[in-house]
Structures are given as C-alpha cells and as structure tokens.
XYZ file of N, CA and C in Angstrom:
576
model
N 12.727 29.733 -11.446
C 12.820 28.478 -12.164
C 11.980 28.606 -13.427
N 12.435 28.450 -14.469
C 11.908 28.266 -15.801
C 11.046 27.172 -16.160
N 10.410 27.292 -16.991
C 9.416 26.388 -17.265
C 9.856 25.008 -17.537
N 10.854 25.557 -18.435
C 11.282 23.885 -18.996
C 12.278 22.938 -17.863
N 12.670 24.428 -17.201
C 13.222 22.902 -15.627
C 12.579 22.548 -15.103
N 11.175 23.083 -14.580
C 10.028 22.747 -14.170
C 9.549 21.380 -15.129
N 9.714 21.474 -15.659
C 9.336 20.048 -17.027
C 10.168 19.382 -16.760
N 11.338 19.423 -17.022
C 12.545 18.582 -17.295
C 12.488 17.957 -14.816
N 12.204 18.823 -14.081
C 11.958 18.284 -12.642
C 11.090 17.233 -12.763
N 9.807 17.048 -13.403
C 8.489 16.982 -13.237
C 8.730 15.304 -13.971
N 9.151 15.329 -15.445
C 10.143 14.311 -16.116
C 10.735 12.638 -15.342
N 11.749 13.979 -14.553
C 12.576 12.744 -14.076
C 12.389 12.257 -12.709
N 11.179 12.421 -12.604
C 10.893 11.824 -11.043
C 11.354 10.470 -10.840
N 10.491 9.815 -11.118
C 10.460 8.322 -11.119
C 11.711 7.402 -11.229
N 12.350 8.035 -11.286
C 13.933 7.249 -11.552
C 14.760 7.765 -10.739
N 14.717 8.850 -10.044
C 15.727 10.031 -9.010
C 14.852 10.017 -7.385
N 15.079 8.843 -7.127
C 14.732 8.811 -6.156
C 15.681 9.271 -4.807
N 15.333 10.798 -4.077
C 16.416 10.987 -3.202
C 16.858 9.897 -2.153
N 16.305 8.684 -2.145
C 16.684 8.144 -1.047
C 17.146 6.673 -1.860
N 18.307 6.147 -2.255
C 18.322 5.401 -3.417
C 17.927 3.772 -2.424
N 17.170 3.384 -3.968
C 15.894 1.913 -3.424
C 16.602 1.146 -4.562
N 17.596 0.455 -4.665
C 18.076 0.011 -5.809
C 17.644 -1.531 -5.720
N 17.011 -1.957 -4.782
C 16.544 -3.357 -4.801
C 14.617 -3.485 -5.166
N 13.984 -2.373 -5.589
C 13.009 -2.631 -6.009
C 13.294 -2.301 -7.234
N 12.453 -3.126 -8.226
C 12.199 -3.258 -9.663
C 12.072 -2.043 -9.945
N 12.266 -1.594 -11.883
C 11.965 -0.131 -11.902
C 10.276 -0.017 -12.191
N 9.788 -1.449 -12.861
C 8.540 -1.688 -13.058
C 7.422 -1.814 -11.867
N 8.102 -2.205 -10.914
C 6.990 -2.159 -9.799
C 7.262 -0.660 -9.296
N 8.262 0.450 -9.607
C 8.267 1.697 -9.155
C 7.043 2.103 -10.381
N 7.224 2.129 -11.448
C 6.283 2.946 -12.176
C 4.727 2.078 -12.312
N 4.498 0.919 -11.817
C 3.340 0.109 -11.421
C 2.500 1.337 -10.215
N 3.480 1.310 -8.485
C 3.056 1.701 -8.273
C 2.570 3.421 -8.317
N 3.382 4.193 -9.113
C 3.075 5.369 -9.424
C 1.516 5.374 -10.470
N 2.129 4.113 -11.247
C 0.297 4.659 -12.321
C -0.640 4.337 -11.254
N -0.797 3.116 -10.322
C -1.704 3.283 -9.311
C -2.279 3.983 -8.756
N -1.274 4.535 -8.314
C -1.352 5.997 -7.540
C -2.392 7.061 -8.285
N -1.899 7.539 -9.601
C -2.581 8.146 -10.284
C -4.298 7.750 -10.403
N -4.429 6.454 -10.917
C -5.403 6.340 -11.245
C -6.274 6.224 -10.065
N -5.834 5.849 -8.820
C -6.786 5.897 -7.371
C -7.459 7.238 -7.363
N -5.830 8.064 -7.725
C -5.997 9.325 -6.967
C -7.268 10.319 -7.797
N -7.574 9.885 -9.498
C -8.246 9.983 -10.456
C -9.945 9.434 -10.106
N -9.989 8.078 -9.616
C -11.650 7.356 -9.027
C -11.901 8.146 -7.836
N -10.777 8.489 -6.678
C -11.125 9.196 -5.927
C -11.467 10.142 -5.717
N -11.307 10.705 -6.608
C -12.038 12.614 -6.819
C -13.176 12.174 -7.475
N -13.187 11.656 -8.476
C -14.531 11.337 -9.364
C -15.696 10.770 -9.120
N -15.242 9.809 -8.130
C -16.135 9.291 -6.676
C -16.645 10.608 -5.342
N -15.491 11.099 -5.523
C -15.712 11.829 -4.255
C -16.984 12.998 -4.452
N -16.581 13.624 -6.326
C -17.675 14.014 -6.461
C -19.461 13.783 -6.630
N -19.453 12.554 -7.238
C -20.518 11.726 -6.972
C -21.478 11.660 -5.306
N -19.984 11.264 -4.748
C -20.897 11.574 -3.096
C -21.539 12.682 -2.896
N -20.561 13.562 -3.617
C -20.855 15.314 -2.829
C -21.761 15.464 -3.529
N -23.032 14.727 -4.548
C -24.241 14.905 -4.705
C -25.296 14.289 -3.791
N -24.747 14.310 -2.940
C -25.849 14.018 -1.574
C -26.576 15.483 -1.292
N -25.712 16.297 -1.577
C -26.486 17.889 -1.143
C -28.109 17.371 -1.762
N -28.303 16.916 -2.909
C -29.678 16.770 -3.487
C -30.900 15.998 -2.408
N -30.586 15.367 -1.561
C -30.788 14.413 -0.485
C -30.730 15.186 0.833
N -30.078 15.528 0.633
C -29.472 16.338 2.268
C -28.915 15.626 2.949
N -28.025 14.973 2.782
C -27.279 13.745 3.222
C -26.253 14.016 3.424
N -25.606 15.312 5.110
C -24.806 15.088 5.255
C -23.464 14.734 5.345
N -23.658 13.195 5.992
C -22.656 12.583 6.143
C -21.865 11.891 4.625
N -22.864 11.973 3.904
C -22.774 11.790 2.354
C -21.577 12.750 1.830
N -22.182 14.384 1.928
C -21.413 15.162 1.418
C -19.844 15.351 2.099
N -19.951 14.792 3.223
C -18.772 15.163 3.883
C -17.305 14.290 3.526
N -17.733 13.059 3.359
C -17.591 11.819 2.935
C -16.895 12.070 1.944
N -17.801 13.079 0.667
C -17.411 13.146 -0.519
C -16.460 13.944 -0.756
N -16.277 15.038 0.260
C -15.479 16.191 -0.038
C -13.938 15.184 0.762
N -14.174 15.009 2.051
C -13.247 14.253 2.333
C -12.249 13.306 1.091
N -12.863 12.302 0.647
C -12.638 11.664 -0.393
C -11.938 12.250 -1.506
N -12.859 13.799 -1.835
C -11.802 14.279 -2.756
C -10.590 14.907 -1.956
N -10.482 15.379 -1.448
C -9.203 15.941 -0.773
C -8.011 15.046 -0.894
N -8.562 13.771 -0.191
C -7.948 12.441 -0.543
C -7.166 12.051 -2.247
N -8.393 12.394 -2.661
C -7.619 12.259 -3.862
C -6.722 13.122 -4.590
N -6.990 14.036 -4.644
C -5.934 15.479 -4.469
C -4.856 15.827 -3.946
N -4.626 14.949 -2.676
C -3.254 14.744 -2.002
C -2.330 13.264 -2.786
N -3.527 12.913 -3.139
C -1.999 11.497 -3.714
C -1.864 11.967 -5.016
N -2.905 12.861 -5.690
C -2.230 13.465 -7.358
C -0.930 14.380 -7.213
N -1.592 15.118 -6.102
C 0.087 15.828 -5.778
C 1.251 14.762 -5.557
N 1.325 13.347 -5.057
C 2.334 13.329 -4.205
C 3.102 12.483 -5.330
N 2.161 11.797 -6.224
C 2.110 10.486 -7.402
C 2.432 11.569 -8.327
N 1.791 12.241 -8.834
C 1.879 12.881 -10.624
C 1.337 14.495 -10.271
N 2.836 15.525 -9.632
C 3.109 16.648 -9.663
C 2.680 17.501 -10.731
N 2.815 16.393 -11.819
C 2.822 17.084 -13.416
C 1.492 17.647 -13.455
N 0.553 17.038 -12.754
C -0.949 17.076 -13.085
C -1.326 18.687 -12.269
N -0.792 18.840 -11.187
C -1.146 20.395 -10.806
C 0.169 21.171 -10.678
N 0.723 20.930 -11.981
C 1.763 22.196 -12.019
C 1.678 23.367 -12.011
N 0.410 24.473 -12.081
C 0.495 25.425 -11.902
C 0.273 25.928 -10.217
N 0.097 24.993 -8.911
C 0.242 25.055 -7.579
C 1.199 25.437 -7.669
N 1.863 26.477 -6.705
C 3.438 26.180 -6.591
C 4.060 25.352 -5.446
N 3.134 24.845 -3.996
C 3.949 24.086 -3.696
C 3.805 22.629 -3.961
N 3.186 22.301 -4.769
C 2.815 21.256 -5.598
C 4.466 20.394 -5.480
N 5.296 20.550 -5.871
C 6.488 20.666 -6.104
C 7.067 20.334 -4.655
N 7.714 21.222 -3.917
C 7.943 20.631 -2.507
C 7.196 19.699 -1.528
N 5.729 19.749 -1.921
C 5.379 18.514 -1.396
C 5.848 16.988 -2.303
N 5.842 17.204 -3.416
C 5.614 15.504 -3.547
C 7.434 15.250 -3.580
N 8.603 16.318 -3.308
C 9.849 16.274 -3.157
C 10.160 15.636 -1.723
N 9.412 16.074 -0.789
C 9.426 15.604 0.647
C 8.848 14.874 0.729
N 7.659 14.080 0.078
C 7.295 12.714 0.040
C 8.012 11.758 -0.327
N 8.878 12.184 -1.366
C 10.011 11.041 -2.093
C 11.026 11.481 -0.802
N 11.378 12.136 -0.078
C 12.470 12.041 0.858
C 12.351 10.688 1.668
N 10.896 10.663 1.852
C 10.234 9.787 3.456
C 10.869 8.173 2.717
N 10.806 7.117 3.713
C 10.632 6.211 3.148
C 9.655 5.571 3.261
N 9.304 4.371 2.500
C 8.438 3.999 1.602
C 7.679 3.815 2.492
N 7.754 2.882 3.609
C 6.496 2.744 4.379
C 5.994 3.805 5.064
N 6.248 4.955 5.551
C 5.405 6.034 5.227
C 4.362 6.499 4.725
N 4.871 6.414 3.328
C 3.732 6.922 2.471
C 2.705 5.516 2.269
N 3.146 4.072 2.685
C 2.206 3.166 2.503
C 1.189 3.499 3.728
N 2.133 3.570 4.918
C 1.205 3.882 6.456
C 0.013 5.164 6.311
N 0.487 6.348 5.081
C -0.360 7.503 5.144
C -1.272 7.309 4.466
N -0.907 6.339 2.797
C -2.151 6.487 1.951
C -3.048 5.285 3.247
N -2.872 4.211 3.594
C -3.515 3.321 4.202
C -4.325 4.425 5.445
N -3.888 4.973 6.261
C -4.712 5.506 7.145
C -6.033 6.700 6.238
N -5.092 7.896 5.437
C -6.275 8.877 5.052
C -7.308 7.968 4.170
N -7.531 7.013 3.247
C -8.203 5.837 2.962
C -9.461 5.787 4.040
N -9.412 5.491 5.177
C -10.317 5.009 5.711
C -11.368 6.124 6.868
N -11.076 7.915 6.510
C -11.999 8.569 7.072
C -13.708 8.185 6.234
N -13.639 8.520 4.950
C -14.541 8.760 4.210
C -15.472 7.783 4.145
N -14.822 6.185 3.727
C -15.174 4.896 3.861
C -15.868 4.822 5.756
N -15.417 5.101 6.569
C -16.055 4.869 8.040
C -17.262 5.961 8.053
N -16.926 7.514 7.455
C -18.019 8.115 7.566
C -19.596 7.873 6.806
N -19.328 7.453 5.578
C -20.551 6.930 4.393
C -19.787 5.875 3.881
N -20.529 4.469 4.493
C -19.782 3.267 3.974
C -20.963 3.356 2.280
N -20.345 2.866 1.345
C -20.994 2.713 -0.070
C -20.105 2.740 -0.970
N -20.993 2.228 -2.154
C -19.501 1.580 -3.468
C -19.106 2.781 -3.565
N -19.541 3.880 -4.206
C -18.275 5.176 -4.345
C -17.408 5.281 -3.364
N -17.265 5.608 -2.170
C -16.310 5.462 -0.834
C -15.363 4.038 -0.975
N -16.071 2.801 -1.183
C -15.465 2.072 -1.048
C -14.633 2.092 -2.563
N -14.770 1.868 -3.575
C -14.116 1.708 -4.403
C -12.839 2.670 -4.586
N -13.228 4.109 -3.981
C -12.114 5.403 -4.581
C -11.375 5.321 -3.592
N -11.707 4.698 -2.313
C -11.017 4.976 -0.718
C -10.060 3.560 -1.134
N -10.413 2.343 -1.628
C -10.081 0.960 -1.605
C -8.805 1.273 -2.815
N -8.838 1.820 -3.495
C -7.938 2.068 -4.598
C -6.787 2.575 -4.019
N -6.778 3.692 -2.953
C -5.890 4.596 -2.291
C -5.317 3.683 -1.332
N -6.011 2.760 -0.793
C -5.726 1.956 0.189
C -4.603 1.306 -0.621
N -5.208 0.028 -1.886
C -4.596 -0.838 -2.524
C -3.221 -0.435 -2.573
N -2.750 1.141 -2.961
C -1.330 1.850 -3.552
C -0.491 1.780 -2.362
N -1.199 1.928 -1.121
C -0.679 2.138 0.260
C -0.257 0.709 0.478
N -1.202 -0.487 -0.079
C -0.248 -1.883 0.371
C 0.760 -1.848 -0.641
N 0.592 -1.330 -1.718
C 1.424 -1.681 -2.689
C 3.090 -1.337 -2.106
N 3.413 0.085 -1.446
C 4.185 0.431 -1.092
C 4.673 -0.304 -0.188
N 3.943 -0.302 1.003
C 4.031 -1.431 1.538
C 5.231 -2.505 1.474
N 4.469 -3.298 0.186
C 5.185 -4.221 -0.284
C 6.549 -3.864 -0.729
N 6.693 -2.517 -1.886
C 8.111 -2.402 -1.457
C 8.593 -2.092 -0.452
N 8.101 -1.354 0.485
C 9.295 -1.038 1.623
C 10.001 -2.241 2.352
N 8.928 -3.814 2.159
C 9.541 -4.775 2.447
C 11.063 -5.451 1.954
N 10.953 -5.110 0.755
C 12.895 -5.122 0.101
C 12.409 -6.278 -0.813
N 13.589 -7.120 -1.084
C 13.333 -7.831 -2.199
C 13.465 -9.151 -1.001
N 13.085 -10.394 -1.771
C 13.143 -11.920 -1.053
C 14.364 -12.163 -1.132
N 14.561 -13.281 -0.093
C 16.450 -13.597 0.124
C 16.126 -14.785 -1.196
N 16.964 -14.975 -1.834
C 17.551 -16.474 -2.989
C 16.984 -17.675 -2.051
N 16.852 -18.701 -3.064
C 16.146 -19.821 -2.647
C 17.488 -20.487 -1.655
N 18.897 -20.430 -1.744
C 19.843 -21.039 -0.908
C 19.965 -20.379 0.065
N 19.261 -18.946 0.528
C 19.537 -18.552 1.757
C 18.526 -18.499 2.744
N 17.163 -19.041 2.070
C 15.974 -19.325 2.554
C 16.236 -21.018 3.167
N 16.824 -21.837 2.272
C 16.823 -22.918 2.646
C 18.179 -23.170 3.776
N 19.230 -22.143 4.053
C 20.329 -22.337 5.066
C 19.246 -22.033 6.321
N 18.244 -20.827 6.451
C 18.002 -20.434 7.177
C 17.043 -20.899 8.153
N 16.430 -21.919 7.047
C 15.352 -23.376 8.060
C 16.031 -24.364 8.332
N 17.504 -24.522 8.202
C 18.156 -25.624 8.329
C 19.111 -25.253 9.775
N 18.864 -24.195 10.259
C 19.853 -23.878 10.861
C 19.276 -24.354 12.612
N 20.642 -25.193 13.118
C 20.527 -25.323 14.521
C 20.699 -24.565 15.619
N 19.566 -24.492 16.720
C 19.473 -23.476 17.436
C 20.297 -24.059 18.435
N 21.081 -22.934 19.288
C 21.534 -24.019 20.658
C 20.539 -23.976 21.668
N 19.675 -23.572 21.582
C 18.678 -23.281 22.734
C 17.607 -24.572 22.789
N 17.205 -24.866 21.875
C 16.437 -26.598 21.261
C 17.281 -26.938 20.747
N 16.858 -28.616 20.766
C 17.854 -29.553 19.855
C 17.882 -29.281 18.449
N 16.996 -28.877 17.653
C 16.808 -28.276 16.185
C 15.540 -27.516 15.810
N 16.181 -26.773 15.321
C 14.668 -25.843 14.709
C 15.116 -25.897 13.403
N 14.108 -26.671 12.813
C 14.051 -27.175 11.220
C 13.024 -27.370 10.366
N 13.017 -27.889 9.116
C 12.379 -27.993 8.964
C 11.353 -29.304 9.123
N 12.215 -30.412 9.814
C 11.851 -31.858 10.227
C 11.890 -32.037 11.736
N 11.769 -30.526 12.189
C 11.933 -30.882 14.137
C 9.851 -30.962 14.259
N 9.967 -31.446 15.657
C 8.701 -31.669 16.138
C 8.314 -30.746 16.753
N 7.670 -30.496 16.871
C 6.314 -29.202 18.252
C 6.911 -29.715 19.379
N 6.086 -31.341 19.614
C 6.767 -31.610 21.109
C 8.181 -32.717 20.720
N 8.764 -32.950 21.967
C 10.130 -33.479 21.655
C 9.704 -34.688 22.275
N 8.729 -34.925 23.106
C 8.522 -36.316 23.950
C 6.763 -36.813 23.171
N 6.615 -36.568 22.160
C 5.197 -36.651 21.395
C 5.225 -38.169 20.848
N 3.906 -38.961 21.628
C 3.718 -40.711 21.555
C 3.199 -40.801 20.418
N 3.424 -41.560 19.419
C 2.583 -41.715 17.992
C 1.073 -41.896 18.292
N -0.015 -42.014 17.665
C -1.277 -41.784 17.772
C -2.009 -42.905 17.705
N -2.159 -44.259 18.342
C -2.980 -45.060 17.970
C -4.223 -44.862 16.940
N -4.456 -45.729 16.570
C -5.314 -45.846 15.904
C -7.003 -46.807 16.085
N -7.885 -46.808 16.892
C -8.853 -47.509 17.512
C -9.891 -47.993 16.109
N -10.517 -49.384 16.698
C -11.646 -49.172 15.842
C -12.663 -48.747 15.677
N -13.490 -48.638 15.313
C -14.930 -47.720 15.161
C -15.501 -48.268 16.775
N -16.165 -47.139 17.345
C -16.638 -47.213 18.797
C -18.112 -48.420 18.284
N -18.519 -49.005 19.434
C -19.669 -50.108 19.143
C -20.394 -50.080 20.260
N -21.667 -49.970 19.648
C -22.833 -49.954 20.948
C -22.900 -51.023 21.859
N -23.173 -50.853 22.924
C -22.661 -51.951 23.891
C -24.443 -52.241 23.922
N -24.816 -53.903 23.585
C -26.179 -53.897 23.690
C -26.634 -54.458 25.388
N -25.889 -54.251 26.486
C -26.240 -54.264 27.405
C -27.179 -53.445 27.860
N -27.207 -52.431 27.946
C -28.032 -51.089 27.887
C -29.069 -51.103 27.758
C-alpha cells in the first residue's frame, strides 16, 4: 500500500462508516471523534504527569500514570489513526473498531476509564480518565438512535392497554384512590 492510499484511507474515515449509521448527525459523528482525540491527547499528558511520582516513590502513582497513558494511546489509535501512522497495525485496529457497533466502543472507552482513576484517585486521573469516560457516554448516546417525532411520542402515551383500563397520560396509580381531605390545623387540647 502506497503512501498516498494510506492518506487518502486515513482521510476518509469519518464518513465510511463500515456499518452504515445513517440516523446519527454527521456533526455529532465528527463532535464525537474530536472528543475522542482530545481525551485521548489530556490522557497521555496527564498520564505523564502521574508517572512523575517515580520522584516520590509513589507507586501506585506511577502505575496509574502509565496505565492512563496506555489509555490514551488506545483511543488515539482507535479516534485519529492519522496520528500514529507509522505503526502498522495502527490501521486494522481502528478498522475493526469502526466494524463494532457503537455501544461497544462506548461500553470499552467507559470501562478502560476507570482502572487508573480507582488505582490513584486525583485531578490528573480524574480529569484524563473523565474525558475518556465523557467520549464513551457520548457514543453511548449515539448508539441510542435518533428520538421518535413529537406525533409518535404523543400516539404512544395515548395508547390503551387491554390489560388496565388506560395507560395514559391522565390514568391514575390507583383506580379506587379517595380524594384527600383536607383538616384544620391540629389544636392543643387544654385538658391536659
């Protein structure tokens, strides 16, 4: 493979999606890709920060940190290929990530997110781990699809069950429910 198909691959990601998603926006596709990037960008940069715990001897610090970057290193691959094009399987991974569907990759960034953050809770962890997280709801959110139209939302609370007399939006909890009197203020009884 030549360089410039390698370019011209690298290019047209974002729009060639092997698994076609034609009901999410193209803006919330390239929303959540810059996300992606830029998590995947605090998370190394964070991650290195931790991994100056060696100065401390702090462990769980450094581990945290290296963790973290790894973290971030896996969503640059999976988000923006372009960025370690000279890997070579750089390329088949973030191809088999776009195979998966979406909640997948929301379920994966959301889980690897939370080693580093449980091992050294602190703002670097939290902020670079919370970013990776954020992209993972983001997906999320698309894998949910788009909202039904306001007339098929409103057929769908209107609709009678045969099992209850109505499930609506004007049915009751209970079906035999006594209205609520209303008493007056309680009064000390001066017998007492």
């Amino acid at each position: 493979m030549s360089f410039a198909e390698k370019m011209a691959g690298f290019m047209a990601r974002p729009n060639q999606d092997a698994i076609p998603k034609d009901d999410i926006p193209w803006y919330f596709k390239y929303a959540a890709r810059i996300l992606g990037v830029v998590a995947a960008f605090f998370c190394i940069l964070f991650g290195l920060t931790n991994c100056l715990g060696i100065i401390t001897i702090d462990i769980a610090q450094v581990l945290a940190g290296i963790l973290q970057m790894l973290v971030g290193f896996f969503v640059m691959v999976v988000e923006a290929p372009c960025c370690c094009m000279f890997i070579d399987f750089v390329q088949q991974v973030a191809e088999k990530a776009d195979q998966r569907p979406l909640w997948n990759r929301a379920a994966l960034y959301c889980l690897i997110a939370l080693p580093p953050v449980l091992i050294k809770p602190g703002l670097a962890s939290l902020f670079g781990c919370g970013l990776v997280f954020l992209t993972g709801v983001a997906y999320g959110m698309m894998s949910l699809g788009k909202k039904a139209s306001t007339e098929q939302m409103r057929q769908a609370a209107t609709v009678v069950d045969n099992k209850n007399s109505s499930v609506g939006t004007r049915s009751n909890l209970v079906n035999n429910a006594q209205p609520i009197s209303i008493t007056g203020a309680p009064g000390f009884d001066s017998n007492v």
